[in-house]
XYZ file of C-alpha atoms in Angstrom:
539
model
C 0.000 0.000 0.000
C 1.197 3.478 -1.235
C 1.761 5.313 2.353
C 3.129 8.526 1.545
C 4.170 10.517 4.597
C 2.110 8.576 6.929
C -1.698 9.273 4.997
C -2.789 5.453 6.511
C -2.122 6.352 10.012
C -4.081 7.659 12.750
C -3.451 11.654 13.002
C -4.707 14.028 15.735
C -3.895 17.624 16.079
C -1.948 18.354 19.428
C -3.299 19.672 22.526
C -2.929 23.745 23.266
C -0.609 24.846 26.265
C -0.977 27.501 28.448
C 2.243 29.021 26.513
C 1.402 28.556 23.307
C -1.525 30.123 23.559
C -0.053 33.163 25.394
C 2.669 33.284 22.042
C -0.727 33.293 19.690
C -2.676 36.092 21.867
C 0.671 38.022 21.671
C 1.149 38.273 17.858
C -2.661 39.022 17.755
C -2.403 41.976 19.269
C 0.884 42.446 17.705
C -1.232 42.606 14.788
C -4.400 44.481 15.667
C -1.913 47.387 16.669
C -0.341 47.074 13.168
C -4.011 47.288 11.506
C -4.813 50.459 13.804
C -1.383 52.099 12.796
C -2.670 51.535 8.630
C -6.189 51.925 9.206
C -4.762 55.471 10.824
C -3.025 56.306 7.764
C -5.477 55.349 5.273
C -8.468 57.120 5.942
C -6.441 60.843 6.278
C -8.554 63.323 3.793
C -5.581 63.866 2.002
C -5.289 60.240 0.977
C -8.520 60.430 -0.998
C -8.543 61.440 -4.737
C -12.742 60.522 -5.476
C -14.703 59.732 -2.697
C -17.331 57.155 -4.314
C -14.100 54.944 -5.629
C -12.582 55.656 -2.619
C -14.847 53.898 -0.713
C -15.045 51.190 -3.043
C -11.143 50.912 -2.797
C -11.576 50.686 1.283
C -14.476 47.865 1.096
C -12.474 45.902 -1.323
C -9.187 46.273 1.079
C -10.496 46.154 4.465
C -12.631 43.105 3.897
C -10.220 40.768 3.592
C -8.769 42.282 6.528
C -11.392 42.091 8.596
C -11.904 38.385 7.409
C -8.503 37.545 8.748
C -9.650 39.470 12.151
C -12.584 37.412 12.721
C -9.928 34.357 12.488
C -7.883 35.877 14.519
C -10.817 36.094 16.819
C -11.781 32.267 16.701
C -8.089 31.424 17.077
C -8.309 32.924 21.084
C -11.026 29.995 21.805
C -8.820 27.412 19.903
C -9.915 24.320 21.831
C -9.282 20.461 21.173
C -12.004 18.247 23.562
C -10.402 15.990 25.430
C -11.031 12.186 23.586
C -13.938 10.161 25.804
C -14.766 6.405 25.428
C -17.840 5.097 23.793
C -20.846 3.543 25.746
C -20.981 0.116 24.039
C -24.028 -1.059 22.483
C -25.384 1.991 20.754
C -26.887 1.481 17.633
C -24.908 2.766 14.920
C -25.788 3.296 11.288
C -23.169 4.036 8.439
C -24.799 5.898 5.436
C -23.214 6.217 2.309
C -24.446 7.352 -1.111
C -24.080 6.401 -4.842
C -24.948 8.102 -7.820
C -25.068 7.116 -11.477
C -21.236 7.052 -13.250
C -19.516 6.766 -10.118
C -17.065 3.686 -10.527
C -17.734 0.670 -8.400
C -14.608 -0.129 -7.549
C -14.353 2.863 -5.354
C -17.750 1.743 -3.457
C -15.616 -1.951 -3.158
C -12.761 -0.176 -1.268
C -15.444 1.914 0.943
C -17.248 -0.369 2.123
C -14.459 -2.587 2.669
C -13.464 -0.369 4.750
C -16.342 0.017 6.321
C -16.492 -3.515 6.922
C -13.587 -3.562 9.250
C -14.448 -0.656 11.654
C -14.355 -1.948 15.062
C -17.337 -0.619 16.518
C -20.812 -2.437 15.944
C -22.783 -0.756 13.226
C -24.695 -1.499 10.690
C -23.103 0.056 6.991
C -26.468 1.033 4.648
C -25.970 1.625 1.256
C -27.758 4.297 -0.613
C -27.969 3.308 -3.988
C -29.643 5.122 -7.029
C -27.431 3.900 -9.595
C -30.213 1.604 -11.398
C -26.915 -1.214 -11.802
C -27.683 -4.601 -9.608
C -23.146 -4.785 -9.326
C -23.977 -2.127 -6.334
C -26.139 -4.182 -4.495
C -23.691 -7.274 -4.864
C -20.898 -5.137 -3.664
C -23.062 -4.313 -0.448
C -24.069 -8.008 0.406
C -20.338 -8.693 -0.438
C -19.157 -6.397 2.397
C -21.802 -7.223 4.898
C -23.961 -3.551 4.091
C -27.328 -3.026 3.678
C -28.425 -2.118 -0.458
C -31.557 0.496 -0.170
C -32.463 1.395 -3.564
C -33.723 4.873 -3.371
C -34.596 6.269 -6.632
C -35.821 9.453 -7.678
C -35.848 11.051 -4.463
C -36.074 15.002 -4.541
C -32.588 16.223 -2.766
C -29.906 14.462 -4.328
C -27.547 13.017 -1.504
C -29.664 14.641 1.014
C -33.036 13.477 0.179
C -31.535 9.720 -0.004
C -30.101 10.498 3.699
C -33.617 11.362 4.324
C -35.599 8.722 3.157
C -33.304 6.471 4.450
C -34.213 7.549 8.108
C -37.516 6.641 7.616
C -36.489 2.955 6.967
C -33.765 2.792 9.342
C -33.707 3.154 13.681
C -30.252 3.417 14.543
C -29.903 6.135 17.087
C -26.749 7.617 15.160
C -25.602 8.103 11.848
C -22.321 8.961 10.563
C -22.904 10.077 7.063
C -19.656 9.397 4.940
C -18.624 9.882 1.270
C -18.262 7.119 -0.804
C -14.738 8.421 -1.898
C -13.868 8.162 1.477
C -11.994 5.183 3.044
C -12.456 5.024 7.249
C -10.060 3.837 9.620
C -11.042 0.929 11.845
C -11.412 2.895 15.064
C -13.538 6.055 13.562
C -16.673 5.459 15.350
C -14.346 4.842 18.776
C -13.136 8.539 18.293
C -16.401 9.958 17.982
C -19.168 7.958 19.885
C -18.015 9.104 23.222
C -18.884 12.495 23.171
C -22.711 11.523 22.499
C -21.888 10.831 26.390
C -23.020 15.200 26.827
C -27.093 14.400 25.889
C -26.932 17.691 24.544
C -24.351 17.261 21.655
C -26.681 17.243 18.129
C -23.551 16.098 15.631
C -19.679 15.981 16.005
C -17.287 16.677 13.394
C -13.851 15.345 12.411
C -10.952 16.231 9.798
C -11.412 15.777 6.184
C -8.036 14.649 4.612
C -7.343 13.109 1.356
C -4.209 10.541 0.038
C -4.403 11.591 -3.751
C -3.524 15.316 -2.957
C 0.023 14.079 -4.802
C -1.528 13.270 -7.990
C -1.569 16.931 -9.658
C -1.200 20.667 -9.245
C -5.006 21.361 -9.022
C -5.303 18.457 -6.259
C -2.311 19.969 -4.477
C -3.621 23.186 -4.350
C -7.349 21.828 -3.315
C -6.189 20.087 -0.030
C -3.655 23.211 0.443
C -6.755 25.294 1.174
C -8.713 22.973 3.005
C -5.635 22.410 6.127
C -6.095 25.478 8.261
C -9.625 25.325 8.127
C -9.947 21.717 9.412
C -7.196 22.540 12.190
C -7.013 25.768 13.641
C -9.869 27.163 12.283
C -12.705 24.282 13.318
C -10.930 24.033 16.767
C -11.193 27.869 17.707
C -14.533 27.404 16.556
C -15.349 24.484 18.129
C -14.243 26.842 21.603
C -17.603 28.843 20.941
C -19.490 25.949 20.137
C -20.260 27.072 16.397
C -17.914 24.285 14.573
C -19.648 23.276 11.863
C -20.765 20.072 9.743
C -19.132 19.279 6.727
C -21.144 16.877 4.481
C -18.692 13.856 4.717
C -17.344 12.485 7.676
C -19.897 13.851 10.196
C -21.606 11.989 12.545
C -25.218 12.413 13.841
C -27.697 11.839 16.271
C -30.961 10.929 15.318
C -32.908 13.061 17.865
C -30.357 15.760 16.377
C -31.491 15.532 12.542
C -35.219 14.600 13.763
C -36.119 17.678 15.791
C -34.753 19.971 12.254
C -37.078 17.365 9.846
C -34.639 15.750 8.582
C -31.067 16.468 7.055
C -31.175 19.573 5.056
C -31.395 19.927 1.359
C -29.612 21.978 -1.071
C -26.114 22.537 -2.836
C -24.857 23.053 0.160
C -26.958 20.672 2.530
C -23.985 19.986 5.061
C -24.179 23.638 6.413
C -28.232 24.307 6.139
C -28.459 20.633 8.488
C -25.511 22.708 10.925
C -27.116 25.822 10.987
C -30.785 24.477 11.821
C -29.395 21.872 14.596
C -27.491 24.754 15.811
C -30.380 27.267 16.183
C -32.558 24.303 18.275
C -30.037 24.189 20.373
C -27.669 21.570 20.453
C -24.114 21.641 20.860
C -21.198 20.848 18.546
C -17.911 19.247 18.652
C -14.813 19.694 16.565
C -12.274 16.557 17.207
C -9.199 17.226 15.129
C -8.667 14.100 14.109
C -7.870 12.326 10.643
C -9.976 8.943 10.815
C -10.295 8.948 7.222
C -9.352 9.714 3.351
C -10.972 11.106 0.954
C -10.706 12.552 -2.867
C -9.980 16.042 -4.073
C -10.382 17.375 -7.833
C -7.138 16.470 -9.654
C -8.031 18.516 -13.008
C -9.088 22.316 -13.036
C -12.368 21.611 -14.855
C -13.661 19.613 -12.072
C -12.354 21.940 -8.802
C -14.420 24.894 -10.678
C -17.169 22.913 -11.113
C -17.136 21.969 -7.201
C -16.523 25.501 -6.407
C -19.136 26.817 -8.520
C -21.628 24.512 -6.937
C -20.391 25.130 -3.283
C -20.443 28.948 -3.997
C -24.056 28.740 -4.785
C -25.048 27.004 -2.137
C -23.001 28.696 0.624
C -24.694 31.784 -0.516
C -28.212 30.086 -0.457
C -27.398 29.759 3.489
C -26.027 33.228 3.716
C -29.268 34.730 1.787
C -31.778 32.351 3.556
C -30.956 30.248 6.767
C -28.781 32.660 8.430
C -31.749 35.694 8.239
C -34.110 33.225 9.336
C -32.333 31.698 12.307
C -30.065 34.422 13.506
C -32.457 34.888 16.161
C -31.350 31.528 17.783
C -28.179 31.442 17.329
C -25.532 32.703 19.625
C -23.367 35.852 18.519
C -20.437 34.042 17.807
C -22.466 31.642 15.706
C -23.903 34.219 13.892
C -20.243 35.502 13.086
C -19.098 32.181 11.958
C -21.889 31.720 9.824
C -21.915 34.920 8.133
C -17.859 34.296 8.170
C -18.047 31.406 6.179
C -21.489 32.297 4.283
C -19.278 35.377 2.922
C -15.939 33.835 2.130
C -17.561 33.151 -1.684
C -17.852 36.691 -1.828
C -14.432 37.323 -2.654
C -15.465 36.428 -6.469
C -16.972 39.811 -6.135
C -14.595 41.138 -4.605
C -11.542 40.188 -6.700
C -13.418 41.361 -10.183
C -13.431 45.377 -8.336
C -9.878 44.669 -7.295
C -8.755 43.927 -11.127
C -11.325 46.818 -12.305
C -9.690 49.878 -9.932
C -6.554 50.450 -11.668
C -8.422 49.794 -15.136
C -11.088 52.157 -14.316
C -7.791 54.956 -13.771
C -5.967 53.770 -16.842
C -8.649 53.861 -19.318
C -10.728 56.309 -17.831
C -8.565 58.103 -15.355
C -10.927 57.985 -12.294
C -8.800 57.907 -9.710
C -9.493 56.706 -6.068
C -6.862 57.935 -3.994
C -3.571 59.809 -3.406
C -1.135 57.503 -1.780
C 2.301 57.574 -1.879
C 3.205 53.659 -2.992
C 6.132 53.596 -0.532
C 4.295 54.850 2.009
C 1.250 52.791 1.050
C 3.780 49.667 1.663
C 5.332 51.071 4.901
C 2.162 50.676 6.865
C 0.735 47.671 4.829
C 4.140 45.650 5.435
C 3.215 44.902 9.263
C -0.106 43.808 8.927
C 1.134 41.291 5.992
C 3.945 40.190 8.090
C 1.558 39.737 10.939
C -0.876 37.725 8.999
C 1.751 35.564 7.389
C 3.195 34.885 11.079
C -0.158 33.956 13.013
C -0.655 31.709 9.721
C 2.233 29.675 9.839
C 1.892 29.997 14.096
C -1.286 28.270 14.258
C -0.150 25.168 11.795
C 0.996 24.113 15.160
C -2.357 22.870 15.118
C -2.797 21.185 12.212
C -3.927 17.439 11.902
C -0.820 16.621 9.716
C 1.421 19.411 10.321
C 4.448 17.443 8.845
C 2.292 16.675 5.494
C 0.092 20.084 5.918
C 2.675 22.789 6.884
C 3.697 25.366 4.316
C 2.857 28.665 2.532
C -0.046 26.758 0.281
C 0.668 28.870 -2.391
C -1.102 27.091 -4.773
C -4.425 26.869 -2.781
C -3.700 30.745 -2.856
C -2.824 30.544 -6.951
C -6.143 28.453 -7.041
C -8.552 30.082 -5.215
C -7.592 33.615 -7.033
C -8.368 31.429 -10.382
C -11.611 30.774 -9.061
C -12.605 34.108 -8.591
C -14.970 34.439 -12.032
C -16.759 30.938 -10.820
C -17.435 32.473 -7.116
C -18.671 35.350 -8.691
C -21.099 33.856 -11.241
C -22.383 32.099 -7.719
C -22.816 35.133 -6.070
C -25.547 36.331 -9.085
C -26.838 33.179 -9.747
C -27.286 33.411 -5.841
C -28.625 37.050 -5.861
C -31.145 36.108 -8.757
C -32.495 33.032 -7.257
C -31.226 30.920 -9.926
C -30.561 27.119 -9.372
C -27.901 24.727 -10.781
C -28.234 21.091 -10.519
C -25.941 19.194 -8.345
C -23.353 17.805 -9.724
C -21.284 15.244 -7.516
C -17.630 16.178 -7.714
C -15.237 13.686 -9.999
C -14.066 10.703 -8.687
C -11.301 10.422 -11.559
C -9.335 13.143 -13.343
C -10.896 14.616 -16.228
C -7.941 15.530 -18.817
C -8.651 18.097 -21.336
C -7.839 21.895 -20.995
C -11.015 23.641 -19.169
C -13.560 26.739 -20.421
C -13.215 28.207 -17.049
C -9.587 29.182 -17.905
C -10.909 31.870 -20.497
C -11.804 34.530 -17.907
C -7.856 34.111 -16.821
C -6.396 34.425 -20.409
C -8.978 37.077 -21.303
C -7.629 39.068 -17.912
C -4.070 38.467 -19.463
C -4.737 40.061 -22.871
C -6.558 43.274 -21.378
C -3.227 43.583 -18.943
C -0.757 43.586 -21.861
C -3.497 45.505 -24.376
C -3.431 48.388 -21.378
C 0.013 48.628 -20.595
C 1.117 48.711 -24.548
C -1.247 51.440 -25.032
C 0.032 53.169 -21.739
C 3.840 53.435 -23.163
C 2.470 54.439 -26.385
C 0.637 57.096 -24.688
C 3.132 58.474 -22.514
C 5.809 58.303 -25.743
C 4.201 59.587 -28.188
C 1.695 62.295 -26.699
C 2.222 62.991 -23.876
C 4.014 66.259 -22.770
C 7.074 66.430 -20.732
C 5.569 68.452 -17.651
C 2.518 65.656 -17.776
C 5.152 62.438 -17.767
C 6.852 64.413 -14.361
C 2.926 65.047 -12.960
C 1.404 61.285 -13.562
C 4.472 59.434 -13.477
C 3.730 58.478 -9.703
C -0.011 57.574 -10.405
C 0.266 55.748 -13.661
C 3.033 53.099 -12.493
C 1.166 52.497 -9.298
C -1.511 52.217 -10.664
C 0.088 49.210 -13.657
C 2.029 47.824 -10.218
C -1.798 47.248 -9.202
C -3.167 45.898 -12.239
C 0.153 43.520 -12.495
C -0.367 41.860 -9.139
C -3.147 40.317 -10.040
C -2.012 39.792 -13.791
C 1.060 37.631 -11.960
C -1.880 35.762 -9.939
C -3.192 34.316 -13.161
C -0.824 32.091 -14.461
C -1.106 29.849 -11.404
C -4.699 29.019 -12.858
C -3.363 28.845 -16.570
C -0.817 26.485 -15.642
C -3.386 24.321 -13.427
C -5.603 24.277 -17.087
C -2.641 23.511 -19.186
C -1.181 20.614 -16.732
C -5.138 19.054 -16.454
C -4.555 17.978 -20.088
C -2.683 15.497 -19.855
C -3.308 14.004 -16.435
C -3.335 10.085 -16.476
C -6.912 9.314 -15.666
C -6.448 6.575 -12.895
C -8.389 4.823 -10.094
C -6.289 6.667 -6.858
C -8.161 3.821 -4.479
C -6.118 1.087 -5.875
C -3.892 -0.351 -4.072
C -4.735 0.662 -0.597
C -5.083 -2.149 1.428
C -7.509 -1.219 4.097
C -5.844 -4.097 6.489
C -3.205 -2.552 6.527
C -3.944 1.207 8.121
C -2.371 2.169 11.079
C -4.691 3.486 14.380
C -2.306 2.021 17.181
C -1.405 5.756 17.956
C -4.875 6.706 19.037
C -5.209 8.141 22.389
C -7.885 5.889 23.043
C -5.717 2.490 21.945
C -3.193 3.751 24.458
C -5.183 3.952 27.333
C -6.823 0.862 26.766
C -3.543 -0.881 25.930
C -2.690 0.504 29.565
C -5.553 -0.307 31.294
């Protein structure tokens, strides 16, 4: 079995000292006293050229600042529950989904896996695939074969209907391009102990990150947030469920009607058990492996769909249910309901220094050195309490790093988040799409917005020299030297930013197109490093 770095072995983030923590709450308010010094400095009257694109200059900057303050925020609660043993004899149910085209021979390594997991349960397969292999494969592994076809909801209303036939008092819900290690319902059952816990969370990880760029850069941005960023929010009880890997109880999923349904069911079900009241947990702990998008067609195609549903919560769960929820739930919700917004975002960051160079509408007066002076802290500050906190991540010797291309990828991504921001704002629906299970080679559409972005760049600054060489004035050249080339530094940042997604496109067309699941041997994963094992080994 391929065992790169460890993937096949029980991972847990480690516990937070006293002193560490005391280290983190120090560079935070190193940093908050390096955002008062800029935000001093930017908003002086004589920094502003045009008020109305001022102000669209200062919402475009300070929200991604305020973003990373509200994670600087969580990161003061940043809490990892102490592991408790399960009662025996509660009845378990595993449910797992299939859908027409996935391959079967993924569904034979899941519930394989499944198979072997130490705890009683009973494994229930989901199966709308109209193709009797699926329900050999279950009786093959010992699972349960529910045909369910046709059922409004997708993945969700299969989950749902599946209650109905089923009376297992919890149900983890799991992926089927996720493989489980043999003590994942020990990790998790325990905490079901507190009657008041509604669903408890653990890492998603994947072990076919190594197989391209694209599926590099997709696990890169998922690290922090299933580290640091669950566990500070699992200190204010708002960690949230992510739609694999989560388990429930019934009671939990019963008292909100049933799991929620839409593109982005995993956080309308959170939100709702959330605002009747139940708690959450957040165990940082890698108990299984999944799949990420390996070609660039496919990660937009998951993005699009997540950014359309994130903003269906944002526009109408969160409105609805603020009411109930706590105000730190409320922030983490409208946190992560937002974070799609950046699409928007990132198309009036590439416009500004257009808008001046074909138009000359100007937004401020600032002096680029001095502009860099103040901003340098506040970067430094944010890079620092990033690479701090991946003391806390579930894999830090796989995980740790920069991520620059989860950063190169998610600026690619910016035309997709934006088309589901309007589709979002307009009400309009796209079907959902379950994300690839295989590479799809072939270079991908969504790569035009990225070349077209290229062209305008080297259009505008062609006709800028020809412009300032050929009629412009000598006076003028000494008067607008300062604004013009800050103004093409701005526009070339984010030029630079696209060929990260260009090259993801241009690499996706030749990927091998192979079955990543082969070749694991699900005997052979490692989970005699749980905290758990070791304390009954002791005993």
């Amino acid at each position: 079995m391929q065992n790169k770095e460890g993937l096949w072995e029980f991972r847990s983030a480690r516990s937070i000292s006293w002193l560490q923590k005391t280290g983190l709450m120090t560079m935070i308010c190193v940093g908050i006293f390096s955002i008062s010094n800029l935000f001093d400095w930017w908003f002086r009257a004589e920094n502003i050229a045009s008020l109305p694109f001022f102000l669209l200059l200062t919402a475009i900057f300070w929200w991604g600042i305020i973003r990373m303050v509200f994670l600087w925020i969580s990161y003061l609660k940043i809490r990892k529950p102490t592991p408790i043993k399960a009662e025996e004899g509660l009845k378990v149910a595993i449910f797992t989904t299939s859908s027409p085209g996935e391959p079967l021979s993924m569904f034979e390594k899941t519930l394989e896996a499944c198979s072997n997991i130490h705890y009683p349960h009973t494994t229930y397969l989901l199966d709308d695939t109209r193709d009797p292999r699926f329900k050999e494969v279950a009786k093959k592994y010992g699972a349960v074969w529910l045909e369910l076809l046709d059922y409004p909801g997708a993945k969700a209303g299969k989950i749902n209907e599946a209650l109905k036939r089923t009376d297992e008092d919890f149900i983890l819900v799991l992926d089927p391009d996720h493989i489980p290690f043999p003590n994942f319902l020990d990790e998790v059952l325990g905490y079901f102990r507190d009657a008041k816990v509604g669903f408890v969370q653990v890492a998603q990880a994947y072990y076919n990150q190594y197989r391209s760029f694209v599926a590099k850069g997709a696990a890169e941005q998922t690290y922090g947030f299933y580290g640091p960023t669950q566990m500070g929010m699992n200190g204010y009880n708002c960690s949230v469920a992510i739609g694999a890997n989560c388990t429930f109880r019934r009671e939990a999923l019963e008292s909100i009607g049933g799991h929620g349904i839409g593109l982005a069911e995993d956080l309308i079900t959170s939100i709702r058990i959330h605002a009747k009241g139940w708690k959450s947990v957040y165990t940082p702990i890698i108990v299984s492996r999944g799949l990420v998008p390996e070609d660039f067609g496919s990660f937009c195609k998951q993005q699009l769909k997540w950014a359309r549903g994130v903003h269906e919560m944002l526009f109408s769960e969160l409105p609805k249910l603020w009411k109930k929820l706590s105000f730190f739930q409320i922030l983490s919700y409208f946190s992560i309901g937002s974070y799609y917004a950046t699409g928007v975002m990132t198309f009036l960051f590439i416009l500004i220094p257009y808008l001046f160079l074909w138009l000359n509408w100007l937004p401020a007066h600032m002096n680029f050195a001095e502009f860099v002076l103040n901003w340098l802290p506040v970067a430094l500050s944010g890079v620092s309490i990033y690479l701090y906190v991946q003391l806390w991540l579930c894999h830090p010797q796989q995980e740790s790093g920069l991520h620059w291309r989860g950063m190169f990828l998610k600026f690619a991504c910016w035309p997709v988040f934006l088309m589901g921001f309007v589709l979002s704002i307009f009400n309009k629906n796209i079907p959902y799409i379950p994300t690839a299970k295989q590479s799809v080679a072939g270079f991908s559409l969504f790569a035009r917005p990225l070349i077209i972005h290229q062209i305008v760049f080297i259009s505008t600054l062609i006709g800028v020299v020809i412009q300032r060489v050929y009629w412009t004035d000598e006076a003028s050249l000494a008067l607008t030297s300062m604004d013009i080339w800050g103004m093409v530094t701005f526009a070339f940042i984010s030029y630079l930013m696209t060929f990260g997604g260009i090259y993801a496109a241009i690499k996706s067309r030749k990927l091998k197109i192979e079955e990543p699941w082969k070749g694991i041997e699900c005997n052979a994963i490692v989970v005699d490093n749980s905290p758990l094992k070791i304390i009954q080994i002791r005993k």
